[in-house]
Amino acid sequence: MRIGICGAGVGGLSTAVGLLSLGHEVVVFERAPDIRTTGAGFNLWPNAGRAIHGLGLRKQYEDISVNLDRYIELDTEGVELFSTDTSGWPETYGAPAVGLFRPELARMLGDAVGLDNIRFDHELTSVENKGESAVCSFTNGESFEGDVIIGADGINSNVRELLIGGVTFRPSELYAYRFRSVIDLSDVDIDPAAQTGFYARDGWLSFIPIGKGKAYWFGSVSGANTFEDFIDFFRSWTKTPIPKTLTNTPPELLVQSPLQDVDGVPYKWTHGRIVLIGDAAHPMMPDMAQGASQTFVDAFAIREAFAKADDVDQALMDFETNRRDVANAVVKISQKGLFLGPNDVDPLAIRYQNEIEPLTE
Ligand SMILES: Cc1cc2nc3c(=O)[nH]c(=O)nc-3n(C[C@H](O)[C@H](O)[C@H](O)COP(=O)(O)OP(=O)(O)OC[C@H]3O[C@@H](n4cnc5c(N)ncnc54)[C@H](O)[C@@H]3O)c2cc1C
């Protein structure tokens, strides 16, 4: 089969790995000129790990990730509010929770797909079904016809917009922005094998080690729309490593992302021979750190559907039936916010165990 994938992010590349392993001809089209080399850290959960193992990338994944053996939450004075041992998760859930450096994940996936199978500087502008095939075209004037076209073009997906539109976003009710950056682990007094978060009702900041002597921090503050507001909020938290960390963060390494909540998810993912995966299919808030994890689960599920089904249409239907309700449940779970926030939910590790794992068959 000949398959075109729009988007060389987490979803497009991991889906390509799975479909190439089945012997299909796969071409990934990416609007950027290269594999993503920017970004800070990523927190992936056991459900992502199981999918990545299933895609045959276990060794590469272990090489670039740090196992998070503990999950710790503290208050503004550095006093422990909650901690749990997650070192047994590989046995219990089949994979660890990990931290890693996002550009390394992109490189790992790009290497597994092979640069020959990726066309950069290809921005998709149209996509259309043609009975037993689908055709897409790009701003550079080229076009591609395949048995299937996969829209893996992220939260603001053009493929989704062209097919159905209808997904609208509104600013998050809790926090407008998330700030994050990479730091040297030696500059901060935190457990090098733990996710360590500091929480108050109106703001929080968490550290995750990502290997090679580095960690990343990420956090949000209600009402903080600039990095100066963000730093101000934490200025009095002098018994925590946060004020020093923020002062030492070079402005050029700071990433500031607006947080947008979805008003409605796509009512279906498969449209003839065109299918949505990843953030295009289930745009979600980052609070459960499940966006990429769910996207890896999609990639493995679509591989399994193509491996088992008798024909293409059946495979697409099986994939969507297997994944859509679960992913939409995670979208809703991710809208509730974080520990000590206005919605008063449990710490993230507990929510992963109680709310996300049970969604796995
Ligand atoms: C602040 C923040 C923190 C996050 N942290 C985590 C975390 O710790 N753990 C986690 O699991 N998830 C996290 N996420 C979510 C995660 O980043 C996404 O869920 C994940 O990247 C989705 O993968 P994707 O492949 O669907 O989309 P993307 O990774 O966004 O990839 C889409 C790709 O498509 C390309 N593209 C877009 N439009 C076109 C077009 N028209 N033509 C061609 N190419 C196109 C883009 O350039 C991009 O390369 C976070 C998100 C945010 C905003």
Short mmCIF file of C-alpha atoms and ligand atoms in Angstrom, two decimals:
data_model
loop_
_atom_site.label_atom_id
_atom_site.label_comp_id
_atom_site.label_asym_id
_atom_site.label_seq_id
_atom_site.Cartn_x
_atom_site.Cartn_y
_atom_site.Cartn_z
CA MET A 1 0.00 0.00 0.00
CA ARG A 2 1.04 3.59 -0.64
CA ILE A 3 0.46 5.87 2.34
CA GLY A 4 1.03 9.63 2.68
CA ILE A 5 1.34 11.19 6.13
CA CYS A 6 0.97 14.94 6.63
CA GLY A 7 3.19 16.12 9.52
CA ALA A 8 6.57 14.92 10.79
CA GLY A 9 5.80 15.45 14.49
CA VAL A 10 5.50 12.75 17.13
CA GLY A 11 2.40 11.24 15.50
CA GLY A 12 3.43 11.35 11.84
CA LEU A 13 6.88 9.88 12.45
CA SER A 14 5.80 7.16 14.89
CA THR A 15 2.94 6.14 12.58
CA ALA A 16 5.41 5.97 9.69
CA VAL A 17 7.67 3.68 11.76
CA GLY A 18 4.78 1.27 12.36
CA LEU A 19 3.50 1.23 8.77
CA LEU A 20 7.00 0.91 7.26
CA SER A 21 7.55 -2.13 9.50
CA LEU A 22 4.55 -3.77 7.77
CA GLY A 23 6.23 -3.25 4.38
CA HIS A 24 4.05 -0.38 3.14
CA GLU A 25 5.39 2.46 1.02
CA VAL A 26 5.19 5.50 3.32
CA VAL A 27 6.00 9.14 2.57
CA VAL A 28 5.86 11.80 5.32
CA PHE A 29 5.24 15.43 4.25
CA GLU A 30 6.37 18.20 6.61
CA ARG A 31 5.99 21.95 6.13
CA ALA A 32 9.15 22.75 8.17
CA PRO A 33 12.58 22.56 6.50
CA ASP A 34 13.91 19.90 8.92
CA ILE A 35 13.15 17.56 11.81
CA ARG A 36 12.16 19.57 14.89
CA THR A 37 15.25 20.67 16.80
CA THR A 38 13.60 23.06 19.28
CA GLY A 39 11.63 22.47 22.46
CA ALA A 40 12.33 21.59 26.05
CA GLY A 41 11.48 18.36 27.79
CA PHE A 42 8.75 15.81 27.52
CA ASN A 43 7.10 13.70 30.16
CA LEU A 44 5.86 10.36 28.80
CA TRP A 45 3.83 7.81 30.73
CA PRO A 46 3.75 3.99 30.65
CA ASN A 47 1.01 3.96 27.99
CA ALA A 48 3.41 5.80 25.64
CA GLY A 49 6.23 3.43 26.56
CA ARG A 50 4.17 0.32 25.78
CA ALA A 51 3.25 1.74 22.36
CA ILE A 52 6.88 2.71 21.62
CA HIS A 53 8.02 -0.80 22.60
CA GLY A 54 5.33 -2.20 20.29
CA LEU A 55 6.69 -0.07 17.45
CA GLY A 56 10.08 -1.76 17.89
CA LEU A 57 11.85 1.28 19.38
CA ARG A 58 12.39 0.08 22.96
CA LYS A 59 16.20 0.23 22.94
CA GLN A 60 16.33 3.68 21.27
CA TYR A 61 13.71 4.97 23.73
CA GLU A 62 15.60 3.65 26.76
CA ASP A 63 18.78 5.28 25.43
CA ILE A 64 17.27 8.79 25.37
CA SER A 65 15.03 8.72 28.44
CA VAL A 66 15.37 8.90 32.24
CA ASN A 67 13.13 6.67 34.36
CA LEU A 68 11.10 8.67 36.88
CA ASP A 69 11.11 6.45 39.97
CA ARG A 70 9.37 8.87 42.29
CA TYR A 71 6.67 11.49 42.00
CA ILE A 72 6.91 14.28 44.59
CA GLU A 73 4.80 17.37 45.29
CA LEU A 74 5.81 20.11 47.76
CA ASP A 75 4.37 23.39 48.94
CA THR A 76 5.68 26.95 48.69
CA GLU A 77 7.98 26.31 51.70
CA GLY A 78 9.43 23.13 50.22
CA VAL A 79 7.43 20.92 52.62
CA GLU A 80 6.29 17.62 51.13
CA LEU A 81 2.56 17.41 50.39
CA PHE A 82 2.59 14.10 48.57
CA SER A 83 4.99 11.53 47.23
CA THR A 84 4.68 8.12 45.65
CA ASP A 85 7.14 5.47 44.51
CA THR A 86 6.75 4.80 40.79
CA SER A 87 9.83 2.56 40.43
CA GLY A 88 7.56 -0.51 40.18
CA TRP A 89 5.61 0.87 37.22
CA PRO A 90 7.64 -1.00 34.57
CA GLU A 91 6.50 -4.29 36.18
CA THR A 92 2.96 -3.10 36.89
CA TYR A 93 2.29 -1.20 33.67
CA GLY A 94 4.86 -2.60 31.24
CA ALA A 95 6.94 0.60 30.95
CA PRO A 96 8.22 3.43 33.16
CA ALA A 97 7.19 7.08 33.34
CA VAL A 98 10.10 8.97 31.78
CA GLY A 99 11.55 12.39 31.11
CA LEU A 100 13.41 13.14 27.89
CA PHE A 101 14.66 15.98 25.71
CA ARG A 102 12.13 16.70 22.98
CA PRO A 103 14.63 17.27 20.13
CA GLU A 104 16.21 13.88 20.94
CA LEU A 105 12.82 12.20 20.62
CA ALA A 106 12.34 13.87 17.24
CA ARG A 107 15.80 12.69 16.13
CA MET A 108 15.11 9.15 17.35
CA LEU A 109 11.90 9.00 15.33
CA GLY A 110 13.45 10.68 12.28
CA ASP A 111 16.28 8.13 12.25
CA ALA A 112 13.80 5.26 12.55
CA VAL A 113 11.76 6.55 9.59
CA GLY A 114 14.79 7.45 7.46
CA LEU A 115 15.24 10.87 5.87
CA ASP A 116 14.58 9.33 2.42
CA ASN A 117 10.97 8.82 3.46
CA ILE A 118 10.41 12.43 4.60
CA ARG A 119 9.73 15.39 2.28
CA PHE A 120 10.44 18.68 4.05
CA ASP A 121 9.15 22.08 2.86
CA HIS A 122 5.85 20.43 1.92
CA GLU A 123 2.92 22.34 3.41
CA LEU A 124 -0.38 20.63 2.69
CA THR A 125 -3.08 22.92 1.34
CA SER A 126 -5.72 20.51 0.03
CA VAL A 127 -6.81 16.91 0.49
CA GLU A 128 -9.53 15.01 -1.31
CA ASN A 129 -10.96 11.50 -1.57
CA LYS A 130 -10.95 9.77 -4.98
CA GLY A 131 -12.85 6.56 -4.28
CA GLU A 132 -10.20 3.99 -3.44
CA SER A 133 -7.46 6.58 -3.02
CA ALA A 134 -6.92 10.13 -1.75
CA VAL A 135 -4.92 13.05 -3.14
CA CYS A 136 -3.26 15.94 -1.36
CA SER A 137 -1.37 18.94 -2.68
CA PHE A 138 1.19 21.33 -1.29
CA THR A 139 2.07 25.01 -1.48
CA ASN A 140 5.14 24.14 -3.59
CA GLY A 141 2.85 22.90 -6.38
CA GLU A 142 3.49 19.18 -5.86
CA SER A 143 0.78 16.62 -5.16
CA PHE A 144 0.61 13.06 -3.88
CA GLU A 145 -1.91 10.26 -4.45
CA GLY A 146 -2.03 7.33 -2.05
CA ASP A 147 -4.31 4.53 -0.89
CA VAL A 148 -4.54 6.37 2.43
CA ILE A 149 -3.63 9.87 3.62
CA ILE A 150 -3.07 10.39 7.33
CA GLY A 151 -3.53 13.85 8.86
CA ALA A 152 -0.89 14.08 11.61
CA ASP A 153 -0.55 17.84 11.38
CA GLY A 154 -1.08 18.75 15.01
CA ILE A 155 -3.47 20.71 17.18
CA ASN A 156 -4.29 23.31 14.49
CA SER A 157 -4.61 20.63 11.80
CA ASN A 158 -5.26 21.85 8.29
CA VAL A 159 -6.37 18.35 7.22
CA ARG A 160 -9.04 18.39 9.98
CA GLU A 161 -10.12 21.89 8.99
CA LEU A 162 -10.43 20.89 5.31
CA LEU A 163 -12.44 17.78 6.18
CA ILE A 164 -14.79 18.96 8.90
CA GLY A 165 -13.71 22.20 10.56
CA GLY A 166 -15.79 22.69 13.67
CA VAL A 167 -13.10 22.35 16.35
CA THR A 168 -12.92 25.62 18.21
CA PHE A 169 -10.57 26.71 20.96
CA ARG A 170 -10.92 29.09 23.87
CA PRO A 171 -8.27 30.30 26.29
CA SER A 172 -7.84 28.00 29.28
CA GLU A 173 -9.93 29.04 32.28
CA LEU A 174 -7.08 28.21 34.69
CA TYR A 175 -3.88 29.50 33.09
CA ALA A 176 -3.20 31.45 29.89
CA TYR A 177 0.39 30.29 29.38
CA ARG A 178 2.83 27.55 30.17
CA PHE A 179 6.49 28.54 30.56
CA ARG A 180 9.35 26.05 30.34
CA SER A 181 13.08 25.73 29.82
CA VAL A 182 16.01 23.33 30.07
CA ILE A 183 18.54 23.74 32.91
CA ASP A 184 21.62 21.99 34.27
CA LEU A 185 20.62 19.42 36.88
CA SER A 186 23.66 20.45 38.92
CA ASP A 187 22.17 23.95 39.33
CA VAL A 188 19.08 22.74 41.16
CA ASP A 189 18.70 20.73 44.35
CA ILE A 190 16.14 18.12 43.28
CA ASP A 191 15.97 14.31 43.19
CA PRO A 192 17.60 13.29 39.84
CA ALA A 193 15.19 10.36 39.37
CA ALA A 194 11.93 12.06 40.31
CA GLN A 195 9.34 14.40 38.95
CA THR A 196 9.30 17.16 41.60
CA GLY A 197 6.54 19.77 41.60
CA PHE A 198 5.94 22.80 43.85
CA TYR A 199 2.32 23.82 44.19
CA ALA A 200 0.11 26.64 45.42
CA ARG A 201 -3.49 27.22 44.45
CA ASP A 202 -2.75 29.88 41.81
CA GLY A 203 0.48 28.55 40.39
CA TRP A 204 2.92 25.69 40.21
CA LEU A 205 6.25 24.66 38.75
CA SER A 206 7.64 21.18 38.21
CA PHE A 207 11.11 19.77 37.42
CA ILE A 208 11.80 16.65 35.34
CA PRO A 209 15.28 15.19 34.68
CA ILE A 210 15.92 14.43 31.00
CA GLY A 211 19.41 12.87 30.98
CA LYS A 212 22.93 14.04 30.10
CA GLY A 213 23.02 16.18 33.27
CA LYS A 214 19.96 18.21 32.25
CA ALA A 215 16.43 18.72 33.56
CA TYR A 216 13.55 20.84 32.40
CA TRP A 217 11.11 22.91 34.38
CA PHE A 218 7.60 23.86 33.35
CA GLY A 219 4.86 25.75 35.09
CA SER A 220 1.86 28.06 34.93
CA VAL A 221 0.56 30.88 37.08
CA SER A 222 -2.97 32.18 36.99
CA GLY A 223 -2.92 35.70 35.53
CA ALA A 224 0.78 35.59 34.52
CA ASN A 225 0.94 36.61 30.88
CA THR A 226 4.61 37.54 30.81
CA PHE A 227 7.75 35.88 32.16
CA GLU A 228 8.19 38.88 34.50
CA ASP A 229 4.74 38.20 36.07
CA PHE A 230 5.65 34.53 36.30
CA ILE A 231 8.96 35.25 38.10
CA ASP A 232 7.22 37.72 40.44
CA PHE A 233 4.73 35.09 41.57
CA PHE A 234 7.56 32.79 42.74
CA ARG A 235 9.84 35.49 44.18
CA SER A 236 8.86 34.74 47.81
CA TRP A 237 9.26 30.95 47.44
CA THR A 238 12.81 31.24 48.76
CA LYS A 239 12.81 27.82 50.45
CA THR A 240 12.37 26.19 47.03
CA PRO A 241 14.85 26.11 44.12
CA ILE A 242 12.43 28.09 41.93
CA PRO A 243 13.53 31.76 42.34
CA LYS A 244 17.17 30.87 41.60
CA THR A 245 16.19 28.65 38.66
CA LEU A 246 14.07 31.36 37.06
CA THR A 247 16.73 34.02 37.55
CA ASN A 248 19.29 31.71 35.91
CA THR A 249 17.08 30.87 32.91
CA PRO A 250 18.58 32.50 29.80
CA PRO A 251 15.79 34.35 27.93
CA GLU A 252 16.76 32.63 24.66
CA LEU A 253 16.02 29.19 26.19
CA LEU A 254 12.61 30.15 27.54
CA VAL A 255 9.56 28.69 25.78
CA GLN A 256 6.18 30.34 26.36
CA SER A 257 3.11 28.52 24.98
CA PRO A 258 -0.47 29.75 25.09
CA LEU A 259 -2.83 27.17 26.62
CA GLN A 260 -5.97 26.60 24.61
CA ASP A 261 -8.85 24.42 25.63
CA VAL A 262 -11.00 22.64 23.04
CA ASP A 263 -14.67 23.38 22.77
CA GLY A 264 -15.42 20.28 20.74
CA VAL A 265 -13.46 17.29 19.39
CA PRO A 266 -13.81 15.98 15.78
CA TYR A 267 -17.02 13.95 15.55
CA LYS A 268 -15.18 11.37 13.46
CA TRP A 269 -11.60 10.69 12.42
CA THR A 270 -12.00 8.65 9.22
CA HIS A 271 -13.33 10.28 6.05
CA GLY A 272 -13.08 7.83 3.13
CA ARG A 273 -9.37 7.18 2.73
CA ILE A 274 -8.29 10.14 4.90
CA VAL A 275 -7.80 9.66 8.65
CA LEU A 276 -6.78 11.94 11.53
CA ILE A 277 -4.38 10.93 14.30
CA GLY A 278 -2.60 12.61 17.24
CA ASP A 279 -3.46 16.18 18.22
CA ALA A 280 -5.36 16.62 14.94
CA ALA A 281 -7.80 13.94 16.15
CA HIS A 282 -7.82 14.64 19.89
CA PRO A 283 -6.54 18.16 20.69
CA MET A 284 -6.14 18.37 24.47
CA MET A 285 -4.83 20.48 27.33
CA PRO A 286 -1.33 19.47 28.44
CA ASP A 287 -2.25 19.10 32.14
CA MET A 288 -2.22 15.27 32.17
CA ALA A 289 0.92 15.24 29.94
CA GLN A 290 -1.03 12.80 27.76
CA GLY A 291 -1.03 14.50 24.34
CA ALA A 292 2.05 12.75 23.00
CA SER A 293 1.36 9.58 24.99
CA GLN A 294 -2.07 9.26 23.34
CA THR A 295 -0.45 10.01 19.99
CA PHE A 296 2.00 7.11 20.40
CA VAL A 297 -0.92 4.88 21.35
CA ASP A 298 -2.60 5.96 18.06
CA ALA A 299 0.51 5.08 16.07
CA PHE A 300 0.70 1.58 17.51
CA ALA A 301 -3.06 1.08 17.17
CA ILE A 302 -3.08 2.03 13.47
CA ARG A 303 -0.17 -0.36 12.87
CA GLU A 304 -2.06 -3.16 14.59
CA ALA A 305 -5.24 -2.38 12.65
CA PHE A 306 -3.37 -2.57 9.31
CA ALA A 307 -1.59 -5.76 10.39
CA LYS A 308 -4.84 -7.55 11.26
CA ALA A 309 -7.63 -6.25 8.99
CA ASP A 310 -8.54 -7.83 5.64
CA ASP A 311 -8.82 -4.53 3.79
CA VAL A 312 -7.93 -0.86 4.09
CA ASP A 313 -11.39 0.45 4.95
CA GLN A 314 -11.81 -2.17 7.66
CA ALA A 315 -8.39 -1.25 9.10
CA LEU A 316 -9.31 2.45 9.29
CA MET A 317 -12.65 1.63 10.91
CA ASP A 318 -11.03 -0.74 13.44
CA PHE A 319 -8.44 1.92 14.33
CA GLU A 320 -11.06 4.57 14.96
CA THR A 321 -13.36 2.23 16.90
CA ASN A 322 -10.47 1.16 19.10
CA ARG A 323 -9.20 4.65 19.84
CA ARG A 324 -11.73 7.47 19.49
CA ASP A 325 -13.80 7.08 22.70
CA VAL A 326 -10.70 6.47 24.81
CA ALA A 327 -8.86 9.49 23.41
CA ASN A 328 -11.94 11.71 23.86
CA ALA A 329 -12.19 10.56 27.50
CA VAL A 330 -8.57 11.67 27.99
CA VAL A 331 -9.40 15.07 26.41
CA LYS A 332 -12.06 15.53 29.13
CA ILE A 333 -9.80 14.27 31.93
CA SER A 334 -7.12 16.75 30.79
CA GLN A 335 -9.49 19.69 31.19
CA LYS A 336 -9.72 19.35 34.97
CA GLY A 337 -6.40 21.03 35.78
CA LEU A 338 -3.74 20.09 38.30
CA PHE A 339 -3.20 19.31 41.96
CA LEU A 340 -4.19 22.21 44.29
CA GLY A 341 -5.60 24.14 41.35
CA PRO A 342 -9.14 25.52 41.53
CA ASN A 343 -10.56 22.10 40.58
CA ASP A 344 -8.89 20.27 43.49
CA VAL A 345 -7.87 17.10 41.70
CA ASP A 346 -5.49 14.37 42.86
CA PRO A 347 -1.73 14.50 42.16
CA LEU A 348 -0.89 13.57 38.58
CA ALA A 349 0.67 10.16 39.32
CA ILE A 350 -2.50 9.12 41.16
CA ARG A 351 -4.68 10.42 38.33
CA TYR A 352 -2.59 8.48 35.82
CA GLN A 353 -3.17 5.27 37.81
CA ASN A 354 -6.85 5.88 38.53
CA GLU A 355 -8.07 7.68 35.42
CA ILE A 356 -5.79 6.88 32.46
CA GLU A 357 -4.63 3.27 33.02
CA PRO A 358 -8.18 1.90 33.42
CA LEU A 359 -8.94 3.18 29.90
CA THR A 360 -6.48 0.60 28.54
CA GLU A 361 -8.08 -2.73 27.70
C1 LIG B 1 3.15 23.35 26.61
C2 LIG B 1 2.96 21.93 26.18
C3 LIG B 1 3.61 20.90 26.86
C4 LIG B 1 3.40 19.57 26.49
N1 LIG B 1 4.03 18.60 27.19
C5 LIG B 1 3.74 17.30 26.94
C6 LIG B 1 4.31 16.25 27.69
O1 LIG B 1 5.13 16.47 28.59
N2 LIG B 1 3.95 14.97 27.40
C7 LIG B 1 3.05 14.70 26.40
O2 LIG B 1 2.69 13.51 26.21
N3 LIG B 1 2.53 15.66 25.64
C8 LIG B 1 2.84 16.95 25.87
N4 LIG B 1 2.30 17.95 25.11
C9 LIG B 1 1.47 17.60 23.95
C10 LIG B 1 2.30 17.15 22.76
O3 LIG B 1 3.24 18.16 22.37
C11 LIG B 1 1.39 16.82 21.58
O4 LIG B 1 0.30 16.06 22.02
C12 LIG B 1 2.12 16.03 20.48
O5 LIG B 1 3.22 16.76 20.00
C13 LIG B 1 1.14 15.69 19.35
O6 LIG B 1 1.84 15.13 18.27
P1 LIG B 1 1.32 15.38 16.77
O7 LIG B 1 2.26 14.62 15.91
O8 LIG B 1 -0.13 15.08 16.68
O9 LIG B 1 1.48 16.92 16.55
P2 LIG B 1 2.85 17.81 16.46
O10 LIG B 1 3.90 17.16 17.33
O11 LIG B 1 2.41 19.17 16.74
O12 LIG B 1 3.30 17.64 14.96
C14 LIG B 1 2.56 18.17 13.87
C15 LIG B 1 3.52 18.35 12.69
O13 LIG B 1 2.76 18.70 11.54
C16 LIG B 1 3.42 19.76 10.85
N5 LIG B 1 2.40 20.48 10.09
C17 LIG B 1 1.40 21.27 10.55
N6 LIG B 1 0.63 21.72 9.56
C18 LIG B 1 1.15 21.19 8.42
C19 LIG B 1 0.77 21.28 7.05
N7 LIG B 1 -0.30 21.99 6.64
N8 LIG B 1 1.51 20.60 6.13
C20 LIG B 1 2.59 19.86 6.52
N9 LIG B 1 3.00 19.76 7.80
C21 LIG B 1 2.27 20.39 8.74
C22 LIG B 1 4.06 20.58 11.97
O14 LIG B 1 5.13 21.40 11.50
C23 LIG B 1 4.53 19.48 12.92
O15 LIG B 1 5.83 19.02 12.60
C24 LIG B 1 2.53 19.28 25.42
C25 LIG B 1 1.93 20.30 24.70
C26 LIG B 1 2.14 21.63 25.08
C27 LIG B 1 1.46 22.73 24.30
#
